[in-house]
């Protein structure tokens, strides 16, 4: 499968060319310049993103309940893009284009699916601010 890692898009704030997967715009330093979304809670457009990793706790829990197949559940949502609002720390998964066309699109807003509330911005992201 061919994957474009360095596709250039226009920054959602300043409109200058940035890498789609950039964490911050090199021109105006806004977070997640390649993701067009907004906070589902406070509608803020001041957010960053990170990659949602393997869910170890969920895999462990699922292993207790489902047996040896449990670890598979840890991969649900693996490597998804998760946005985090800098105003209220709410996390969410921005919708991909194909999800918008799915059968449940009556339930989705343009913001995406709320995931969890962050106590603080993960260190991996704040280090890049
Ligand atoms: Zn910018
Ligand atoms: Zn918010």
PDB file of C-alpha atoms and ligand atoms in Angstrom:
ATOM      1  CA  UNK A   1       0.000   0.000   0.000  1.00  0.00           C
ATOM      2  CA  UNK A   2       1.329   3.369  -0.976  1.00  0.00           C
ATOM      3  CA  UNK A   3       1.141   5.985   1.714  1.00  0.00           C
ATOM      4  CA  UNK A   4       1.911   9.628   1.278  1.00  0.00           C
ATOM      5  CA  UNK A   5       3.790  10.832   4.310  1.00  0.00           C
ATOM      6  CA  UNK A   6       4.602  14.350   3.263  1.00  0.00           C
ATOM      7  CA  UNK A   7       1.593  15.569   1.352  1.00  0.00           C
ATOM      8  CA  UNK A   8       1.346  19.345   1.317  1.00  0.00           C
ATOM      9  CA  UNK A   9      -1.888  21.068   2.241  1.00  0.00           C
ATOM     10  CA  UNK A  10      -2.820  24.624   3.070  1.00  0.00           C
ATOM     11  CA  UNK A  11      -2.736  25.633   6.716  1.00  0.00           C
ATOM     12  CA  UNK A  12      -6.283  25.958   8.057  1.00  0.00           C
ATOM     13  CA  UNK A  13      -5.446  29.306   9.624  1.00  0.00           C
ATOM     14  CA  UNK A  14      -2.849  31.183   7.565  1.00  0.00           C
ATOM     15  CA  UNK A  15      -3.349  29.312   4.279  1.00  0.00           C
ATOM     16  CA  UNK A  16       0.347  28.754   3.666  1.00  0.00           C
ATOM     17  CA  UNK A  17       1.609  25.396   2.504  1.00  0.00           C
ATOM     18  CA  UNK A  18       2.318  22.926   5.306  1.00  0.00           C
ATOM     19  CA  UNK A  19       2.802  19.172   5.575  1.00  0.00           C
ATOM     20  CA  UNK A  20      -0.499  17.428   6.116  1.00  0.00           C
ATOM     21  CA  UNK A  21       0.831  15.498   9.106  1.00  0.00           C
ATOM     22  CA  UNK A  22       2.607  18.470  10.704  1.00  0.00           C
ATOM     23  CA  UNK A  23       1.931  18.976  14.394  1.00  0.00           C
ATOM     24  CA  UNK A  24       2.340  22.709  14.128  1.00  0.00           C
ATOM     25  CA  UNK A  25       2.327  25.200  11.286  1.00  0.00           C
ATOM     26  CA  UNK A  26       5.871  26.547  10.753  1.00  0.00           C
ATOM     27  CA  UNK A  27       4.410  29.917   9.676  1.00  0.00           C
ATOM     28  CA  UNK A  28       1.739  30.737  12.269  1.00  0.00           C
ATOM     29  CA  UNK A  29       2.441  27.888  14.768  1.00  0.00           C
ATOM     30  CA  UNK A  30      -1.194  26.805  14.981  1.00  0.00           C
ATOM     31  CA  UNK A  31      -1.639  23.167  16.056  1.00  0.00           C
ATOM     32  CA  UNK A  32      -2.699  20.460  13.571  1.00  0.00           C
ATOM     33  CA  UNK A  33      -2.692  22.813  10.535  1.00  0.00           C
ATOM     34  CA  UNK A  34      -3.707  20.010   8.149  1.00  0.00           C
ATOM     35  CA  UNK A  35      -6.835  18.906  10.011  1.00  0.00           C
ATOM     36  CA  UNK A  36     -10.061  20.756   9.388  1.00  0.00           C
ATOM     37  CA  UNK A  37     -12.108  20.220  12.506  1.00  0.00           C
ATOM     38  CA  UNK A  38     -13.157  21.913  15.710  1.00  0.00           C
ATOM     39  CA  UNK A  39     -13.777  21.000  19.313  1.00  0.00           C
ATOM     40  CA  UNK A  40     -17.114  19.157  19.663  1.00  0.00           C
ATOM     41  CA  UNK A  41     -17.512  20.615  23.137  1.00  0.00           C
ATOM     42  CA  UNK A  42     -16.608  24.296  23.030  1.00  0.00           C
ATOM     43  CA  UNK A  43     -16.336  24.732  19.220  1.00  0.00           C
ATOM     44  CA  UNK A  44     -12.814  26.044  19.605  1.00  0.00           C
ATOM     45  CA  UNK A  45     -10.510  25.781  16.618  1.00  0.00           C
ATOM     46  CA  UNK A  46      -7.474  25.942  18.836  1.00  0.00           C
ATOM     47  CA  UNK A  47      -6.339  22.321  18.969  1.00  0.00           C
ATOM     48  CA  UNK A  48      -3.447  19.949  18.417  1.00  0.00           C
ATOM     49  CA  UNK A  49      -3.406  16.311  17.408  1.00  0.00           C
ATOM     50  CA  UNK A  50      -1.546  13.143  18.230  1.00  0.00           C
ATOM     51  CA  UNK A  51      -1.623   9.550  17.136  1.00  0.00           C
ATOM     52  CA  UNK A  52      -3.786   7.331  19.255  1.00  0.00           C
ATOM     53  CA  UNK A  53      -1.551   4.396  20.137  1.00  0.00           C
ATOM     54  CA  UNK A  54      -2.142   0.798  21.046  1.00  0.00           C
ATOM     55  CA  UNK A  55      -4.552   0.560  23.961  1.00  0.00           C
ATOM     56  CA  UNK A  56      -2.736  -1.690  26.398  1.00  0.00           C
ATOM     57  CA  UNK A  57      -5.302  -1.458  29.163  1.00  0.00           C
ATOM     58  CA  UNK A  58      -8.157  -2.283  26.821  1.00  0.00           C
ATOM     59  CA  UNK A  59      -6.237  -5.254  25.425  1.00  0.00           C
ATOM     60  CA  UNK A  60      -5.587  -6.500  28.934  1.00  0.00           C
ATOM     61  CA  UNK A  61      -9.211  -6.087  29.922  1.00  0.00           C
ATOM     62  CA  UNK A  62     -10.439  -7.769  26.751  1.00  0.00           C
ATOM     63  CA  UNK A  63      -8.032 -10.652  27.327  1.00  0.00           C
ATOM     64  CA  UNK A  64      -9.625 -11.266  30.731  1.00  0.00           C
ATOM     65  CA  UNK A  65     -13.106 -11.250  29.235  1.00  0.00           C
ATOM     66  CA  UNK A  66     -12.607 -12.789  25.800  1.00  0.00           C
ATOM     67  CA  UNK A  67      -9.522 -14.963  26.287  1.00  0.00           C
ATOM     68  CA  UNK A  68      -6.620 -15.215  23.843  1.00  0.00           C
ATOM     69  CA  UNK A  69      -8.330 -13.059  21.227  1.00  0.00           C
ATOM     70  CA  UNK A  70      -8.292 -10.099  23.616  1.00  0.00           C
ATOM     71  CA  UNK A  71      -5.147  -8.404  22.300  1.00  0.00           C
ATOM     72  CA  UNK A  72      -6.926  -7.756  19.003  1.00  0.00           C
ATOM     73  CA  UNK A  73      -9.210  -5.302  20.762  1.00  0.00           C
ATOM     74  CA  UNK A  74      -6.222  -3.238  21.738  1.00  0.00           C
ATOM     75  CA  UNK A  75      -5.802  -2.394  18.080  1.00  0.00           C
ATOM     76  CA  UNK A  76      -9.232  -0.859  17.750  1.00  0.00           C
ATOM     77  CA  UNK A  77      -8.527   2.768  17.020  1.00  0.00           C
ATOM     78  CA  UNK A  78      -4.823   2.057  16.705  1.00  0.00           C
ATOM     79  CA  UNK A  79      -2.926   4.854  15.029  1.00  0.00           C
ATOM     80  CA  UNK A  80      -6.022   6.988  14.656  1.00  0.00           C
ATOM     81  CA  UNK A  81      -5.638  10.707  14.665  1.00  0.00           C
ATOM     82  CA  UNK A  82      -6.979  12.192  17.861  1.00  0.00           C
ATOM     83  CA  UNK A  83      -7.412  15.929  18.286  1.00  0.00           C
ATOM     84  CA  UNK A  84      -7.128  17.648  21.639  1.00  0.00           C
ATOM     85  CA  UNK A  85      -8.726  21.002  22.332  1.00  0.00           C
ATOM     86  CA  UNK A  86      -6.334  23.524  23.876  1.00  0.00           C
ATOM     87  CA  UNK A  87      -9.211  25.449  25.417  1.00  0.00           C
ATOM     88  CA  UNK A  88     -11.054  22.716  27.317  1.00  0.00           C
ATOM     89  CA  UNK A  89      -8.752  19.666  26.853  1.00  0.00           C
ATOM     90  CA  UNK A  90     -11.521  17.624  25.244  1.00  0.00           C
ATOM     91  CA  UNK A  91     -10.230  14.955  22.889  1.00  0.00           C
ATOM     92  CA  UNK A  92     -11.972  13.818  19.732  1.00  0.00           C
ATOM     93  CA  UNK A  93     -11.475  11.840  16.548  1.00  0.00           C
ATOM     94  CA  UNK A  94     -11.918  14.046  13.497  1.00  0.00           C
ATOM     95  CA  UNK A  95     -13.969  12.345  10.807  1.00  0.00           C
ATOM     96  CA  UNK A  96     -12.297  10.974   7.760  1.00  0.00           C
ATOM     97  CA  UNK A  97     -14.001  11.527   4.430  1.00  0.00           C
ATOM     98  CA  UNK A  98     -15.225   7.929   4.089  1.00  0.00           C
ATOM     99  CA  UNK A  99     -16.764   8.006   7.554  1.00  0.00           C
ATOM    100  CA  UNK A 100     -18.831  11.022   6.632  1.00  0.00           C
ATOM    101  CA  UNK A 101     -20.430   8.938   3.896  1.00  0.00           C
ATOM    102  CA  UNK A 102     -21.200   6.086   6.256  1.00  0.00           C
ATOM    103  CA  UNK A 103     -24.644   4.882   7.325  1.00  0.00           C
ATOM    104  CA  UNK A 104     -24.499   6.766  10.603  1.00  0.00           C
ATOM    105  CA  UNK A 105     -23.923  10.187   9.157  1.00  0.00           C
ATOM    106  CA  UNK A 106     -27.164  11.465  10.641  1.00  0.00           C
ATOM    107  CA  UNK A 107     -25.496  11.263  14.027  1.00  0.00           C
ATOM    108  CA  UNK A 108     -22.267  12.972  13.136  1.00  0.00           C
ATOM    109  CA  UNK A 109     -21.426  16.613  13.237  1.00  0.00           C
ATOM    110  CA  UNK A 110     -18.517  18.189  11.456  1.00  0.00           C
ATOM    111  CA  UNK A 111     -16.543  18.126  14.675  1.00  0.00           C
ATOM    112  CA  UNK A 112     -16.056  14.397  14.951  1.00  0.00           C
ATOM    113  CA  UNK A 113     -16.515  11.840  17.658  1.00  0.00           C
ATOM    114  CA  UNK A 114     -15.735  12.845  21.228  1.00  0.00           C
ATOM    115  CA  UNK A 115     -13.201  10.525  22.790  1.00  0.00           C
ATOM    116  CA  UNK A 116     -12.046  11.551  26.225  1.00  0.00           C
ATOM    117  CA  UNK A 117     -11.214  14.503  28.366  1.00  0.00           C
ATOM    118  CA  UNK A 118      -7.528  15.130  28.925  1.00  0.00           C
ATOM    119  CA  UNK A 119      -6.239  16.298  32.285  1.00  0.00           C
ATOM    120  CA  UNK A 120      -3.342  17.853  30.476  1.00  0.00           C
ATOM    121  CA  UNK A 121      -1.924  17.887  26.992  1.00  0.00           C
ATOM    122  CA  UNK A 122       0.315  14.799  26.502  1.00  0.00           C
ATOM    123  CA  UNK A 123       3.992  15.600  26.920  1.00  0.00           C
ATOM    124  CA  UNK A 124       4.783  14.369  23.416  1.00  0.00           C
ATOM    125  CA  UNK A 125       2.716  17.254  22.051  1.00  0.00           C
ATOM    126  CA  UNK A 126       3.476  20.023  24.519  1.00  0.00           C
ATOM    127  CA  UNK A 127       7.189  19.404  23.919  1.00  0.00           C
ATOM    128  CA  UNK A 128       6.624  20.580  20.355  1.00  0.00           C
ATOM    129  CA  UNK A 129       4.732  23.719  21.240  1.00  0.00           C
TER     130      UNK A 129
HETATM  131 ZN1  LIG B   1      -0.342  28.571   9.486  1.00  0.00          ZN
HETATM  132 ZN1  LIG B   2     -12.874  22.651  23.560  1.00  0.00          ZN
END
